[in-house]
Short mmCIF file of C-alpha atoms in Angstrom, two decimals:
data_model
loop_
_atom_site.label_atom_id
_atom_site.label_comp_id
_atom_site.label_asym_id
_atom_site.label_seq_id
_atom_site.Cartn_x
_atom_site.Cartn_y
_atom_site.Cartn_z
CA MET A 1 3.07 -14.13 -21.17
CA ALA A 2 3.34 -10.41 -21.08
CA ASN A 3 5.10 -7.69 -21.40
CA ILE A 4 4.89 -5.41 -18.16
CA ALA A 5 6.16 -2.44 -17.10
CA PHE A 6 6.76 -2.41 -12.98
CA LEU A 7 7.25 1.48 -11.82
CA GLY A 8 8.43 1.39 -8.07
CA LEU A 9 10.82 -0.65 -6.13
CA GLY A 10 10.57 -0.17 -2.82
CA ALA A 11 10.28 -2.79 -0.18
CA MET A 12 6.67 -4.44 -1.76
CA GLY A 13 7.46 -3.75 -5.76
CA THR A 14 10.18 -5.56 -5.46
CA ARG A 15 8.41 -8.48 -4.70
CA MET A 16 5.86 -8.09 -6.73
CA ALA A 17 7.80 -7.89 -9.90
CA ALA A 18 9.65 -10.55 -8.82
CA ASN A 19 6.30 -12.36 -9.15
CA LEU A 20 6.33 -11.54 -12.16
CA LEU A 21 9.37 -12.60 -13.42
CA ASP A 22 8.72 -15.90 -11.85
CA ALA A 23 5.56 -16.53 -13.50
CA GLY A 24 7.15 -16.04 -16.87
CA HIS A 25 6.69 -12.72 -17.85
CA ALA A 26 8.84 -10.40 -19.70
CA VAL A 27 8.81 -7.05 -17.15
CA THR A 28 10.82 -3.88 -17.60
CA VAL A 29 11.46 -2.54 -14.42
CA TRP A 30 12.25 1.52 -13.14
CA ASN A 31 13.32 3.14 -9.61
CA ARG A 32 14.35 6.18 -8.69
CA THR A 33 17.64 4.87 -6.86
CA ALA A 34 18.62 2.81 -10.34
CA ALA A 35 20.87 0.55 -7.75
CA ARG A 36 17.49 -0.86 -6.52
CA CYS A 37 16.63 -2.78 -10.25
CA ALA A 38 20.25 -4.93 -10.14
CA PRO A 39 18.36 -7.72 -8.13
CA LEU A 40 15.87 -7.58 -10.76
CA ALA A 41 18.18 -7.62 -13.51
CA GLU A 42 19.02 -10.64 -12.14
CA LYS A 43 16.56 -12.16 -12.42
CA GLY A 44 15.87 -11.79 -16.26
CA ALA A 45 14.31 -8.01 -15.78
CA ASN A 46 15.21 -5.60 -18.38
CA ILE A 47 16.12 -2.01 -16.63
CA SER A 48 14.73 1.84 -18.03
CA ALA A 49 16.22 4.74 -16.69
CA THR A 50 12.51 6.80 -16.89
CA PRO A 51 8.96 5.58 -16.56
CA HIS A 52 8.49 6.85 -20.39
CA ASP A 53 11.00 4.13 -21.47
CA ALA A 54 10.00 1.14 -19.04
CA ALA A 55 5.91 2.06 -20.74
CA GLN A 56 6.85 2.28 -24.20
CA GLY A 57 6.02 -1.14 -26.15
CA ALA A 58 4.09 -2.01 -22.05
CA GLU A 59 0.89 -3.94 -22.26
CA PHE A 60 0.06 -3.52 -18.25
CA VAL A 61 2.39 -0.55 -16.59
CA LEU A 62 1.87 -1.09 -13.14
CA THR A 63 3.61 1.15 -9.81
CA MET A 64 3.46 0.76 -6.20
CA LEU A 65 4.83 4.51 -5.27
CA ARG A 66 4.53 6.04 -1.22
CA ASP A 67 2.96 8.89 -2.20
CA ASP A 68 0.73 11.02 -4.21
CA ALA A 69 4.16 12.96 -4.68
CA ALA A 70 5.70 10.38 -5.99
CA SER A 71 2.63 9.15 -8.37
CA VAL A 72 2.61 12.77 -10.21
CA GLN A 73 6.17 12.83 -11.30
CA VAL A 74 5.78 8.77 -12.36
CA TRP A 75 3.31 9.11 -14.14
CA THR A 76 2.61 12.21 -15.70
CA ASP A 77 5.17 13.99 -16.39
CA PRO A 78 4.98 15.55 -19.37
CA GLN A 79 8.67 13.98 -20.42
CA SER A 80 9.83 11.48 -18.24
CA GLY A 81 5.84 10.32 -16.94
CA ALA A 82 5.00 6.78 -18.50
CA PHE A 83 1.72 8.62 -19.69
CA ALA A 84 3.49 9.93 -22.11
CA GLY A 85 4.79 6.43 -23.26
CA MET A 86 2.51 4.52 -22.87
CA ASP A 87 0.69 2.58 -25.90
CA LYS A 88 -3.15 3.74 -26.73
CA SER A 89 -3.43 -0.06 -26.08
CA ALA A 90 -2.10 -0.37 -22.86
CA LEU A 91 -3.32 -0.96 -19.63
CA ALA A 92 -2.36 1.40 -16.16
CA ILE A 93 -2.26 -0.41 -13.08
CA GLU A 94 -2.43 1.83 -10.11
CA CYS A 95 -1.31 -0.47 -6.77
CA SER A 96 0.16 2.38 -4.76
CA THR A 97 -2.33 3.38 -1.97
CA LEU A 98 -3.29 7.34 -2.64
CA SER A 99 -5.31 9.82 -1.71
CA LEU A 100 -8.46 9.39 -3.99
CA GLU A 101 -8.89 13.00 -5.70
CA HIS A 102 -5.24 11.88 -6.94
CA LEU A 103 -6.00 8.35 -7.68
CA ARG A 104 -9.40 10.59 -9.45
CA HIS A 105 -6.88 13.01 -11.42
CA LEU A 106 -4.93 9.78 -12.91
CA ALA A 107 -7.81 8.38 -14.12
CA ASP A 108 -9.14 11.80 -15.78
CA VAL A 109 -5.61 12.12 -16.92
CA ALA A 110 -5.24 8.60 -18.08
CA THR A 111 -8.23 8.90 -20.07
CA ARG A 112 -7.54 12.19 -21.80
CA HIS A 113 -4.84 10.08 -23.42
CA GLY A 114 -7.07 7.52 -24.37
CA LEU A 115 -5.65 4.92 -22.14
CA GLN A 116 -7.37 2.13 -19.99
CA PHE A 117 -6.93 2.98 -16.38
CA MET A 118 -7.72 0.97 -12.87
CA ASP A 119 -6.18 1.23 -9.11
CA ALA A 120 -5.65 -1.99 -7.65
CA PRO A 121 -3.95 -1.39 -3.95
CA VAL A 122 -3.14 -4.04 -2.49
CA ALA A 123 -3.65 -5.96 1.82
CA GLY A 124 -0.68 -7.76 2.85
CA SER A 125 2.74 -6.62 3.45
CA ARG A 126 5.89 -7.71 2.18
CA PRO A 127 5.50 -11.74 3.21
CA GLN A 128 2.28 -11.64 1.43
CA ALA A 129 4.13 -10.06 -2.00
CA GLU A 130 7.18 -12.62 -1.30
CA ALA A 131 4.66 -15.43 -1.21
CA GLY A 132 2.31 -14.07 -3.60
CA SER A 133 -0.29 -13.73 -1.80
CA LEU A 134 -1.66 -10.41 -2.03
CA ILE A 135 -5.01 -9.39 -1.82
CA PHE A 136 -6.01 -6.48 -4.75
CA PHE A 137 -8.92 -4.54 -4.34
CA ALA A 138 -9.79 -4.05 -7.87
CA GLY A 139 -11.87 -0.55 -9.04
CA GLY A 140 -12.09 0.12 -13.26
CA THR A 141 -14.39 -1.22 -15.84
CA ASP A 142 -15.47 -5.21 -16.04
CA GLU A 143 -13.01 -5.71 -18.96
CA ALA A 144 -9.89 -3.53 -17.29
CA LEU A 145 -10.09 -6.02 -14.40
CA ALA A 146 -10.26 -9.16 -16.98
CA ARG A 147 -7.72 -7.92 -18.63
CA ALA A 148 -5.82 -7.49 -15.38
CA THR A 149 -6.51 -11.08 -13.08
CA PRO A 150 -4.23 -12.76 -15.36
CA ILE A 151 -1.29 -10.41 -14.15
CA LEU A 152 -2.65 -9.83 -10.53
CA SER A 153 -3.06 -13.65 -9.77
CA ALA A 154 0.83 -13.84 -10.28
CA MET A 155 1.66 -11.30 -7.33
CA GLY A 156 -1.82 -12.38 -5.22
CA ASP A 157 -4.29 -15.34 -4.61
CA THR A 158 -7.66 -12.85 -4.40
CA SER A 159 -8.90 -9.68 -5.92
CA HIS A 160 -11.67 -8.17 -4.70
CA PRO A 161 -13.77 -5.93 -7.93
CA ALA A 162 -14.92 -2.91 -6.20
CA GLY A 163 -16.62 -0.75 -8.36
CA PRO A 164 -15.72 2.16 -10.44
CA ASP A 165 -11.93 3.68 -10.34
CA GLY A 166 -11.76 4.88 -6.86
CA ALA A 167 -14.13 2.53 -5.03
CA ALA A 168 -10.93 -0.09 -4.92
CA MET A 169 -8.21 2.72 -3.08
CA ALA A 170 -11.88 3.74 -0.76
CA ILE A 171 -12.00 0.25 0.50
CA LYS A 172 -8.08 0.13 0.87
CA LEU A 173 -8.00 3.16 2.65
CA ALA A 174 -11.23 2.18 4.98
CA VAL A 175 -9.33 -1.53 5.87
CA ASN A 176 -5.86 0.65 6.83
CA THR A 177 -7.52 2.83 9.08
CA LEU A 178 -9.58 -0.18 10.34
CA TYR A 179 -6.18 -1.55 11.40
CA ALA A 180 -4.43 1.02 12.68
CA THR A 181 -7.23 2.34 14.99
CA GLN A 182 -7.57 -0.96 16.07
CA THR A 183 -3.70 -1.32 16.91
CA ALA A 184 -4.00 2.20 18.26
CA VAL A 185 -6.23 0.96 20.59
CA MET A 186 -4.56 -2.32 21.41
CA ALA A 187 -2.09 -0.67 22.86
CA GLU A 188 -3.79 0.64 25.43
CA LEU A 189 -5.05 -1.98 26.30
CA VAL A 190 -1.65 -3.89 26.52
CA SER A 191 -0.04 -0.80 28.53
CA MET A 192 -3.39 -0.72 30.60
CA LEU A 193 -4.06 -4.53 31.99
CA PRO A 194 -0.24 -5.07 33.78
CA ARG A 195 -1.33 -1.91 35.46
CA GLN A 196 -4.15 -3.62 37.03
CA GLY A 197 -1.72 -6.68 38.19
CA LEU A 198 -2.60 -8.68 35.42
CA ASP A 199 -0.35 -10.88 32.95
CA ALA A 200 -1.36 -9.08 29.47
CA ALA A 201 -0.42 -12.14 27.29
CA SER A 202 -2.98 -14.25 28.80
CA CYS A 203 -5.31 -11.43 28.70
CA LEU A 204 -4.45 -11.08 25.24
CA ALA A 205 -5.24 -14.77 24.51
CA ILE A 206 -8.54 -14.55 26.10
CA ILE A 207 -9.67 -11.32 24.48
CA GLY A 208 -8.37 -12.82 21.40
CA ALA A 209 -10.78 -15.32 21.46
CA THR A 210 -13.82 -13.63 21.71
CA PRO A 211 -15.34 -11.82 18.71
CA ALA A 212 -15.13 -8.61 19.54
CA CYS A 213 -10.82 -9.28 19.26
CA SER A 214 -9.79 -9.35 15.22
CA PRO A 215 -6.77 -11.75 14.12
CA ALA A 216 -5.36 -8.67 12.89
CA ALA A 217 -5.54 -6.69 16.58
CA ARG A 218 -4.53 -9.97 18.69
CA VAL A 219 -1.25 -10.34 15.86
CA ALA A 220 -0.83 -6.83 16.55
CA GLY A 221 -1.01 -6.96 20.83
CA GLU A 222 1.15 -9.82 20.71
CA LEU A 223 4.15 -8.21 18.91
CA MET A 224 3.89 -5.72 21.66
CA LEU A 225 3.85 -7.73 23.92
CA LYS A 226 7.62 -9.45 22.02
CA GLY A 227 8.86 -5.97 21.18
CA ASP A 228 8.91 -7.27 18.50
CA THR A 229 8.29 -4.56 16.16
CA PRO A 230 9.33 -5.04 12.12
CA PRO A 231 8.90 -2.63 9.83
CA LEU A 232 6.58 -4.29 7.69
CA PHE A 233 3.97 -0.94 7.42
CA PRO A 234 5.84 1.70 8.92
CA VAL A 235 4.31 4.36 10.93
CA GLU A 236 5.19 7.35 8.50
CA LEU A 237 2.77 5.61 5.93
CA VAL A 238 0.39 4.63 8.75
CA LYS A 239 -0.17 8.26 9.60
CA LYS A 240 0.44 8.85 5.35
CA ASP A 241 -2.82 6.77 4.67
CA LEU A 242 -4.56 7.67 7.87
CA GLY A 243 -4.69 11.12 6.08
CA TYR A 244 -6.01 10.20 3.12
CA ALA A 245 -8.48 8.66 4.55
CA VAL A 246 -9.66 11.96 6.91
CA SER A 247 -9.34 13.45 3.63
CA ALA A 248 -11.67 10.99 1.75
CA ALA A 249 -14.16 10.87 4.86
CA GLY A 250 -14.62 15.14 4.48
CA GLY A 251 -12.26 16.30 7.40
CA PRO A 252 -11.58 15.15 10.54
CA ALA A 253 -15.55 16.65 11.28
CA HIS A 254 -16.56 13.61 10.06
CA ALA A 255 -13.94 11.61 10.95
CA PRO A 256 -12.91 12.78 14.59
CA VAL A 257 -12.03 9.29 16.09
CA SER A 258 -9.91 8.55 12.38
CA GLU A 259 -8.18 12.12 13.09
CA GLN A 260 -7.41 11.49 16.64
CA VAL A 261 -6.00 7.70 15.24
CA ARG A 262 -3.71 9.69 12.64
CA ALA A 263 -2.90 11.85 15.43
CA ARG A 264 -1.34 9.30 17.31
CA PHE A 265 1.06 7.80 14.85
CA ALA A 266 1.70 12.10 13.91
CA ALA A 267 3.18 11.82 17.48
CA ALA A 268 4.57 8.72 17.29
CA ILE A 269 6.67 9.91 14.22
CA GLN A 270 7.98 13.12 16.37
CA GLN A 271 9.02 10.51 19.08
CA GLY A 272 11.23 9.49 16.06
CA LEU A 273 9.50 5.97 14.82
CA ALA A 274 8.58 6.85 12.12
CA HIS A 275 10.68 3.62 10.19
CA GLU A 276 9.05 1.35 12.62
CA GLN A 277 6.37 -0.54 12.50
CA LEU A 278 2.50 0.26 13.38
CA THR A 279 3.14 -1.17 17.05
CA ALA A 280 5.36 0.86 18.13
CA VAL A 281 2.54 3.23 18.59
CA ILE A 282 2.61 1.63 22.10
CA LYS A 283 5.79 3.34 23.00
CA THR A 284 4.13 7.16 22.80
CA LEU A 285 2.20 6.10 25.76
CA PRO A 286 3.91 7.00 29.40
CA ASP A 287 4.82 3.63 30.06
CA GLY A 288 5.49 2.36 26.99
#
């Protein structure tokens, strides 16, 4: 069993850290809002006041953070950051969804600290995090992946080796872009079909049986028809990830469709839908 520091206890991080505890690992947690640590402390986790303190003595340091800005503070702050507190033998594992530019910066900073680093973003949301069935995309050296595999296996059932630092994050951004794009188009179809006098649910059942429709797009359509929008992947995070993806592509000229989808989710935020599930993008349409 390993000594693990887990930094960032949002909806995903809390569930992931709980699974590490359930697997028998010694887990020390930190969160900007300290009250979120209490349920994990009841399960046996130790609580630290800073990422630096949590990282001291840990064999593995994992983060699940909101964005680049949060990651900068948690990893690289010279006084309170995790890099400054880590042992040279420890492995840093970044599970957040970040920009490629920032991810590669983190890898460089880790190298300057003499630390091993890998990116391991996830596919899946709260139900998969709860069940320990996340899919990990793993970027880094073969040695890092071999070390991390028993830890990742406590939180997910699949780890895909992606390549060097940044490769996993590029794949994660691609996956999220594809999902968001399919969802935005599905919103238009679910809105269009009833205008033609058709039953949208019946049509969706037919569309969903074709190779053109992914399982994720079909589920998104079903949620829209039900008006069921649990915030598993909130609009504000979709827009953030799409921005990172467009930047990774080289800007809007290189990713015009992705940029248009990003703009749709930006419009949803302007309409007060930031904290709703991404399927709430249908509400931005005239008859949504």
